PDB file of C-alpha atoms in Angstrom:
ATOM      1  CA  MET A   1      -1.936  24.229  -0.680  1.00  0.00           C
ATOM      2  CA  SER A   2      -3.918  20.997  -0.435  1.00  0.00           C
ATOM      3  CA  LYS A   3      -5.542  19.832   2.797  1.00  0.00           C
ATOM      4  CA  PRO A   4      -3.916  16.815   4.501  1.00  0.00           C
ATOM      5  CA  LEU A   5      -5.511  13.525   3.522  1.00  0.00           C
ATOM      6  CA  PRO A   6      -6.993  11.308   6.224  1.00  0.00           C
ATOM      7  CA  LEU A   7      -5.474   7.874   6.793  1.00  0.00           C
ATOM      8  CA  LEU A   8      -7.573   5.285   4.995  1.00  0.00           C
ATOM      9  CA  THR A   9      -6.856   1.603   5.467  1.00  0.00           C
ATOM     10  CA  SER A  10      -9.873  -0.351   6.631  1.00  0.00           C
ATOM     11  CA  THR A  11     -13.187   0.099   8.354  1.00  0.00           C
ATOM     12  CA  THR A  12     -12.225  -1.953  11.424  1.00  0.00           C
ATOM     13  CA  PRO A  13     -13.905  -0.470  14.537  1.00  0.00           C
ATOM     14  CA  VAL A  14     -11.838   1.009  17.357  1.00  0.00           C
ATOM     15  CA  GLU A  15     -10.543  -1.728  19.677  1.00  0.00           C
ATOM     16  CA  ARG A  16     -10.338  -1.906  23.445  1.00  0.00           C
ATOM     17  CA  ALA A  17      -6.830  -1.339  24.766  1.00  0.00           C
ATOM     18  CA  ASP A  18      -6.313  -4.971  25.785  1.00  0.00           C
ATOM     19  CA  ALA A  19      -7.633  -6.258  22.463  1.00  0.00           C
ATOM     20  CA  ALA A  20      -5.324  -3.864  20.632  1.00  0.00           C
ATOM     21  CA  ARG A  21      -2.341  -5.101  22.645  1.00  0.00           C
ATOM     22  CA  ASN A  22      -3.189  -8.726  21.867  1.00  0.00           C
ATOM     23  CA  ARG A  23      -3.580  -7.892  18.200  1.00  0.00           C
ATOM     24  CA  GLU A  24      -0.206  -6.121  18.117  1.00  0.00           C
ATOM     25  CA  ALA A  25       1.458  -9.099  19.799  1.00  0.00           C
ATOM     26  CA  LEU A  26       0.056 -11.475  17.176  1.00  0.00           C
ATOM     27  CA  LEU A  27       1.054  -9.171  14.313  1.00  0.00           C
ATOM     28  CA  HIS A  28       4.532  -8.845  15.801  1.00  0.00           C
ATOM     29  CA  ALA A  29       4.815 -12.628  15.927  1.00  0.00           C
ATOM     30  CA  ALA A  30       3.702 -12.902  12.299  1.00  0.00           C
ATOM     31  CA  ASN A  31       6.215 -10.236  11.228  1.00  0.00           C
ATOM     32  CA  GLU A  32       9.010 -12.078  13.001  1.00  0.00           C
ATOM     33  CA  LEU A  33       8.085 -15.255  11.137  1.00  0.00           C
ATOM     34  CA  ILE A  34       8.129 -13.433   7.799  1.00  0.00           C
ATOM     35  CA  GLU A  35      11.555 -11.956   8.541  1.00  0.00           C
ATOM     36  CA  GLY A  36      12.863 -15.308   9.716  1.00  0.00           C
ATOM     37  CA  CYS A  37      11.626 -17.423   6.829  1.00  0.00           C
ATOM     38  CA  SER A  38       8.990 -16.212   4.349  1.00  0.00           C
ATOM     39  CA  VAL A  39       5.322 -15.413   3.912  1.00  0.00           C
ATOM     40  CA  GLU A  40       4.737 -19.070   3.058  1.00  0.00           C
ATOM     41  CA  GLY A  41       6.071 -20.018   6.488  1.00  0.00           C
ATOM     42  CA  VAL A  42       3.436 -17.976   8.296  1.00  0.00           C
ATOM     43  CA  THR A  43       0.690 -20.357   9.373  1.00  0.00           C
ATOM     44  CA  MET A  44      -1.911 -19.846  12.067  1.00  0.00           C
ATOM     45  CA  ASP A  45      -0.206 -22.605  14.078  1.00  0.00           C
ATOM     46  CA  ALA A  46       3.187 -20.924  13.748  1.00  0.00           C
ATOM     47  CA  VAL A  47       1.848 -17.515  14.772  1.00  0.00           C
ATOM     48  CA  ALA A  48       0.058 -19.005  17.770  1.00  0.00           C
ATOM     49  CA  ALA A  49       3.198 -20.828  18.886  1.00  0.00           C
ATOM     50  CA  ARG A  50       5.351 -17.738  18.403  1.00  0.00           C
ATOM     51  CA  ALA A  51       2.956 -15.556  20.387  1.00  0.00           C
ATOM     52  CA  GLY A  52       2.415 -18.184  23.083  1.00  0.00           C
ATOM     53  CA  VAL A  53      -1.353 -18.465  22.583  1.00  0.00           C
ATOM     54  CA  GLY A  54      -3.749 -21.100  21.309  1.00  0.00           C
ATOM     55  CA  LYS A  55      -4.486 -21.343  17.606  1.00  0.00           C
ATOM     56  CA  GLY A  56      -8.131 -20.579  18.352  1.00  0.00           C
ATOM     57  CA  THR A  57      -7.098 -17.152  19.624  1.00  0.00           C
ATOM     58  CA  VAL A  58      -5.481 -16.337  16.291  1.00  0.00           C
ATOM     59  CA  PHE A  59      -8.535 -17.520  14.368  1.00  0.00           C
ATOM     60  CA  ARG A  60     -10.905 -15.551  16.592  1.00  0.00           C
ATOM     61  CA  ARG A  61      -8.834 -12.399  16.093  1.00  0.00           C
ATOM     62  CA  PHE A  62      -8.263 -12.615  12.324  1.00  0.00           C
ATOM     63  CA  GLY A  63     -10.778 -15.163  11.049  1.00  0.00           C
ATOM     64  CA  SER A  64      -8.412 -16.822   8.598  1.00  0.00           C
ATOM     65  CA  ARG A  65      -4.852 -16.776   7.323  1.00  0.00           C
ATOM     66  CA  GLU A  66      -5.969 -14.302   4.649  1.00  0.00           C
ATOM     67  CA  GLY A  67      -7.383 -12.083   7.401  1.00  0.00           C
ATOM     68  CA  LEU A  68      -4.067 -12.221   9.236  1.00  0.00           C
ATOM     69  CA  MET A  69      -2.158 -11.254   6.093  1.00  0.00           C
ATOM     70  CA  ALA A  70      -4.601  -8.420   5.427  1.00  0.00           C
ATOM     71  CA  SER A  71      -4.086  -7.129   8.980  1.00  0.00           C
ATOM     72  CA  LEU A  72      -0.319  -7.153   8.465  1.00  0.00           C
ATOM     73  CA  LEU A  73      -0.777  -5.156   5.268  1.00  0.00           C
ATOM     74  CA  ASP A  74      -3.207  -2.802   6.988  1.00  0.00           C
ATOM     75  CA  HIS A  75      -0.579  -2.001   9.620  1.00  0.00           C
ATOM     76  CA  ARG A  76       2.130  -1.405   6.998  1.00  0.00           C
ATOM     77  CA  GLU A  77      -0.262   0.663   4.889  1.00  0.00           C
ATOM     78  CA  THR A  78      -0.945   2.948   7.838  1.00  0.00           C
ATOM     79  CA  VAL A  79       2.785   3.634   8.197  1.00  0.00           C
ATOM     80  CA  TRP A  80       3.151   4.302   4.460  1.00  0.00           C
ATOM     81  CA  GLN A  81       0.121   6.609   4.295  1.00  0.00           C
ATOM     82  CA  ALA A  82       1.464   8.584   7.245  1.00  0.00           C
ATOM     83  CA  ALA A  83       4.667   9.181   5.265  1.00  0.00           C
ATOM     84  CA  VAL A  84       2.592  10.459   2.338  1.00  0.00           C
ATOM     85  CA  ILE A  85       0.510  12.752   4.539  1.00  0.00           C
ATOM     86  CA  SER A  86       3.111  14.160   6.900  1.00  0.00           C
ATOM     87  CA  GLY A  87       6.497  12.626   6.145  1.00  0.00           C
ATOM     88  CA  PRO A  88       9.489  14.397   4.624  1.00  0.00           C
ATOM     89  CA  PRO A  89       9.397  15.557   0.993  1.00  0.00           C
ATOM     90  CA  PRO A  90       9.266  14.644  -1.785  1.00  0.00           C
ATOM     91  CA  LEU A  91       6.863  11.840  -0.767  1.00  0.00           C
ATOM     92  CA  GLY A  92       5.407  14.019   1.949  1.00  0.00           C
ATOM     93  CA  PRO A  93       4.354  17.691   1.792  1.00  0.00           C
ATOM     94  CA  GLY A  94       6.760  20.460   0.893  1.00  0.00           C
ATOM     95  CA  ALA A  95       7.890  19.426  -2.602  1.00  0.00           C
ATOM     96  CA  PRO A  96       6.426  20.576  -5.946  1.00  0.00           C
ATOM     97  CA  PRO A  97       3.399  18.458  -6.960  1.00  0.00           C
ATOM     98  CA  LEU A  98       5.187  16.775  -9.882  1.00  0.00           C
ATOM     99  CA  ASP A  99       8.063  15.729  -7.633  1.00  0.00           C
ATOM    100  CA  ARG A 100       5.567  14.396  -5.096  1.00  0.00           C
ATOM    101  CA  LEU A 101       3.687  12.459  -7.769  1.00  0.00           C
ATOM    102  CA  LEU A 102       6.853  10.868  -9.158  1.00  0.00           C
ATOM    103  CA  SER A 103       8.035  10.026  -5.648  1.00  0.00           C
ATOM    104  CA  PHE A 104       4.614   8.545  -4.870  1.00  0.00           C
ATOM    105  CA  GLY A 105       4.828   6.232  -7.896  1.00  0.00           C
ATOM    106  CA  GLU A 106       8.337   5.061  -7.082  1.00  0.00           C
ATOM    107  CA  SER A 107       7.514   4.507  -3.413  1.00  0.00           C
ATOM    108  CA  ARG A 108       4.281   2.642  -4.150  1.00  0.00           C
ATOM    109  CA  MET A 109       5.996   0.480  -6.760  1.00  0.00           C
ATOM    110  CA  LEU A 110       8.744  -0.508  -4.319  1.00  0.00           C
ATOM    111  CA  LEU A 111       6.197  -1.168  -1.586  1.00  0.00           C
ATOM    112  CA  HIS A 112       4.203  -3.472  -3.853  1.00  0.00           C
ATOM    113  CA  LEU A 113       7.298  -5.319  -5.046  1.00  0.00           C
ATOM    114  CA  GLU A 114       8.499  -5.830  -1.465  1.00  0.00           C
ATOM    115  CA  GLN A 115       5.082  -6.988  -0.290  1.00  0.00           C
ATOM    116  CA  ALA A 116       3.920  -8.898  -3.374  1.00  0.00           C
ATOM    117  CA  ALA A 117       3.887 -12.292  -1.655  1.00  0.00           C
ATOM    118  CA  LEU A 118       2.033 -10.852   1.328  1.00  0.00           C
ATOM    119  CA  ILE A 119      -0.525  -9.116  -0.909  1.00  0.00           C
ATOM    120  CA  GLU A 120      -1.152 -12.322  -2.826  1.00  0.00           C
ATOM    121  CA  ALA A 121      -1.466 -14.310   0.422  1.00  0.00           C
ATOM    122  CA  ALA A 122      -4.118 -11.847   1.648  1.00  0.00           C
ATOM    123  CA  GLY A 123      -6.197 -12.536  -1.464  1.00  0.00           C
ATOM    124  CA  ARG A 124      -9.530 -10.776  -1.780  1.00  0.00           C
ATOM    125  CA  THR A 125      -9.478  -9.854   1.899  1.00  0.00           C
ATOM    126  CA  TRP A 126      -6.945  -7.146   0.990  1.00  0.00           C
ATOM    127  CA  GLY A 127      -7.666  -6.781  -2.722  1.00  0.00           C
ATOM    128  CA  ASP A 128     -11.189  -5.552  -2.001  1.00  0.00           C
ATOM    129  CA  ASN A 129      -9.948  -2.816   0.351  1.00  0.00           C
ATOM    130  CA  GLU A 130     -11.843   0.143  -1.046  1.00  0.00           C
ATOM    131  CA  ALA A 131     -10.476   2.493   1.615  1.00  0.00           C
ATOM    132  CA  VAL A 132      -6.903   2.005   0.405  1.00  0.00           C
ATOM    133  CA  ARG A 133      -7.882   2.378  -3.246  1.00  0.00           C
ATOM    134  CA  GLY A 134      -9.793   5.517  -2.325  1.00  0.00           C
ATOM    135  CA  PHE A 135      -6.797   7.026  -0.537  1.00  0.00           C
ATOM    136  CA  LEU A 136      -4.470   6.344  -3.467  1.00  0.00           C
ATOM    137  CA  ASN A 137      -6.890   7.718  -6.024  1.00  0.00           C
ATOM    138  CA  LEU A 138      -7.643  10.818  -3.958  1.00  0.00           C
ATOM    139  CA  HIS A 139      -3.960  11.580  -3.421  1.00  0.00           C
ATOM    140  CA  VAL A 140      -3.171  11.306  -7.138  1.00  0.00           C
ATOM    141  CA  ARG A 141      -6.231  13.406  -8.030  1.00  0.00           C
ATOM    142  CA  VAL A 142      -5.163  16.146  -5.632  1.00  0.00           C
ATOM    143  CA  LEU A 143      -1.678  16.273  -7.145  1.00  0.00           C
ATOM    144  CA  LEU A 144      -3.050  16.260 -10.697  1.00  0.00           C
ATOM    145  CA  ALA A 145      -5.344  19.155  -9.797  1.00  0.00           C
ATOM    146  CA  GLU A 146      -2.399  21.080  -8.308  1.00  0.00           C
ATOM    147  CA  LEU A 147      -0.563  20.497 -11.592  1.00  0.00           C
ATOM    148  CA  GLY A 148      -3.453  22.032 -13.527  1.00  0.00           C
ATOM    149  CA  VAL A 149      -4.458  18.818 -15.286  1.00  0.00           C
ATOM    150  CA  GLU A 150      -7.954  19.006 -16.746  1.00  0.00           C
ATOM    151  CA  GLY A 151     -10.459  16.304 -17.546  1.00  0.00           C
ATOM    152  CA  ASP A 152     -11.806  13.368 -15.559  1.00  0.00           C
ATOM    153  CA  LEU A 153      -9.218  13.285 -12.793  1.00  0.00           C
ATOM    154  CA  THR A 154     -10.715  10.199 -11.168  1.00  0.00           C
ATOM    155  CA  TYR A 155     -10.273   8.233 -14.392  1.00  0.00           C
ATOM    156  CA  LEU A 156      -6.790   9.623 -15.000  1.00  0.00           C
ATOM    157  CA  ALA A 157      -5.744   8.755 -11.450  1.00  0.00           C
ATOM    158  CA  THR A 158      -7.080   5.222 -11.912  1.00  0.00           C
ATOM    159  CA  ALA A 159      -5.083   4.906 -15.137  1.00  0.00           C
ATOM    160  CA  LEU A 160      -1.895   6.064 -13.402  1.00  0.00           C
ATOM    161  CA  LEU A 161      -2.408   3.642 -10.516  1.00  0.00           C
ATOM    162  CA  ALA A 162      -3.050   0.599 -12.718  1.00  0.00           C
ATOM    163  CA  PRO A 163       0.636   0.002 -13.669  1.00  0.00           C
ATOM    164  CA  LEU A 164       1.544  -0.053  -9.969  1.00  0.00           C
ATOM    165  CA  ALA A 165      -0.592  -3.137  -9.269  1.00  0.00           C
ATOM    166  CA  VAL A 166       1.277  -6.312  -8.289  1.00  0.00           C
ATOM    167  CA  PRO A 167       0.172  -8.439 -11.304  1.00  0.00           C
ATOM    168  CA  VAL A 168       1.373  -5.748 -13.723  1.00  0.00           C
ATOM    169  CA  LEU A 169       4.683  -5.295 -11.895  1.00  0.00           C
ATOM    170  CA  ARG A 170       5.274  -9.053 -11.828  1.00  0.00           C
ATOM    171  CA  GLN A 171       4.584  -9.330 -15.558  1.00  0.00           C
ATOM    172  CA  GLN A 172       7.027  -6.538 -16.292  1.00  0.00           C
ATOM    173  CA  LEU A 173       9.732  -8.149 -14.158  1.00  0.00           C
ATOM    174  CA  HIS A 174       9.173 -11.509 -15.854  1.00  0.00           C
ATOM    175  CA  SER A 175       9.492  -9.833 -19.251  1.00  0.00           C
ATOM    176  CA  GLY A 176      12.994  -8.673 -18.287  1.00  0.00           C
ATOM    177  CA  MET A 177      12.367  -5.083 -17.218  1.00  0.00           C
ATOM    178  CA  THR A 178      14.386  -3.707 -14.328  1.00  0.00           C
ATOM    179  CA  GLN A 179      12.864  -1.689 -11.513  1.00  0.00           C
ATOM    180  CA  GLU A 180      14.613   1.374 -12.905  1.00  0.00           C
ATOM    181  CA  GLN A 181      12.984   0.834 -16.319  1.00  0.00           C
ATOM    182  CA  MET A 182       9.605   0.285 -14.719  1.00  0.00           C
ATOM    183  CA  HIS A 183       9.803   3.525 -12.767  1.00  0.00           C
ATOM    184  CA  ALA A 184      11.128   5.421 -15.796  1.00  0.00           C
ATOM    185  CA  GLY A 185       8.176   4.145 -17.816  1.00  0.00           C
ATOM    186  CA  TRP A 186       5.731   5.231 -15.130  1.00  0.00           C
ATOM    187  CA  ALA A 187       7.381   8.638 -14.890  1.00  0.00           C
ATOM    188  CA  GLU A 188       7.025   9.069 -18.650  1.00  0.00           C
ATOM    189  CA  LEU A 189       3.342   8.169 -18.406  1.00  0.00           C
ATOM    190  CA  VAL A 190       2.899  10.790 -15.684  1.00  0.00           C
ATOM    191  CA  ARG A 191       4.584  13.462 -17.780  1.00  0.00           C
ATOM    192  CA  ARG A 192       2.381  12.642 -20.765  1.00  0.00           C
ATOM    193  CA  VAL A 193      -0.730  12.998 -18.606  1.00  0.00           C
ATOM    194  CA  VAL A 194       0.523  16.197 -16.969  1.00  0.00           C
ATOM    195  CA  GLY A 195       1.741  17.749 -20.220  1.00  0.00           C
ATOM    196  CA  PRO A 196       4.558  20.235 -20.731  1.00  0.00           C
ATOM    197  CA  ALA A 197       5.392  22.690 -17.977  1.00  0.00           C
ATOM    198  CA  PRO A 198       4.031  26.191 -18.569  1.00  0.00           C
ATOM    199  CA  ALA A 199       6.483  28.551 -20.204  1.00  0.00           C
TER     200      ALA A 199
END
């Protein structure tokens, strides 16, 4: 049985309690704006007004609009990773490794499709998040190892993760593929990498 993976989102240092509360209030305000209109409607001015603080406070806390978007994603990523590590199966522990891997792909695909606008708004601030990429790659490698896959597991995991990236998913949607077709295609790729089940 594999060891639980640690949560990996960013390298932000531990905050003081009051700073953490202020940060949560600003993120809550930004989330409310997204739910009420769209990602495009989330400006630093709008977040400041919603949270009842000055715009300078928002800039000091997040640095830029991209930093704010990345912080929103970081929070959501933490929730998603927790489901992978300790949530119910098949995404979480307790299911056979192939079921977990297929569930992982479907869940990650849906997450990226739901958050595509937010991911794009975060730009390189989120795209360069090596901690998240490391978590995803490690999780897939662990499952591939449990399935008895041989070879360069880091490279194979990278190849399996590539179709789940937002630009690839958007291109597939624009070409007329449905989400069901996209997941079926990814599942077929997984089965080709894993190979036939032992007799």
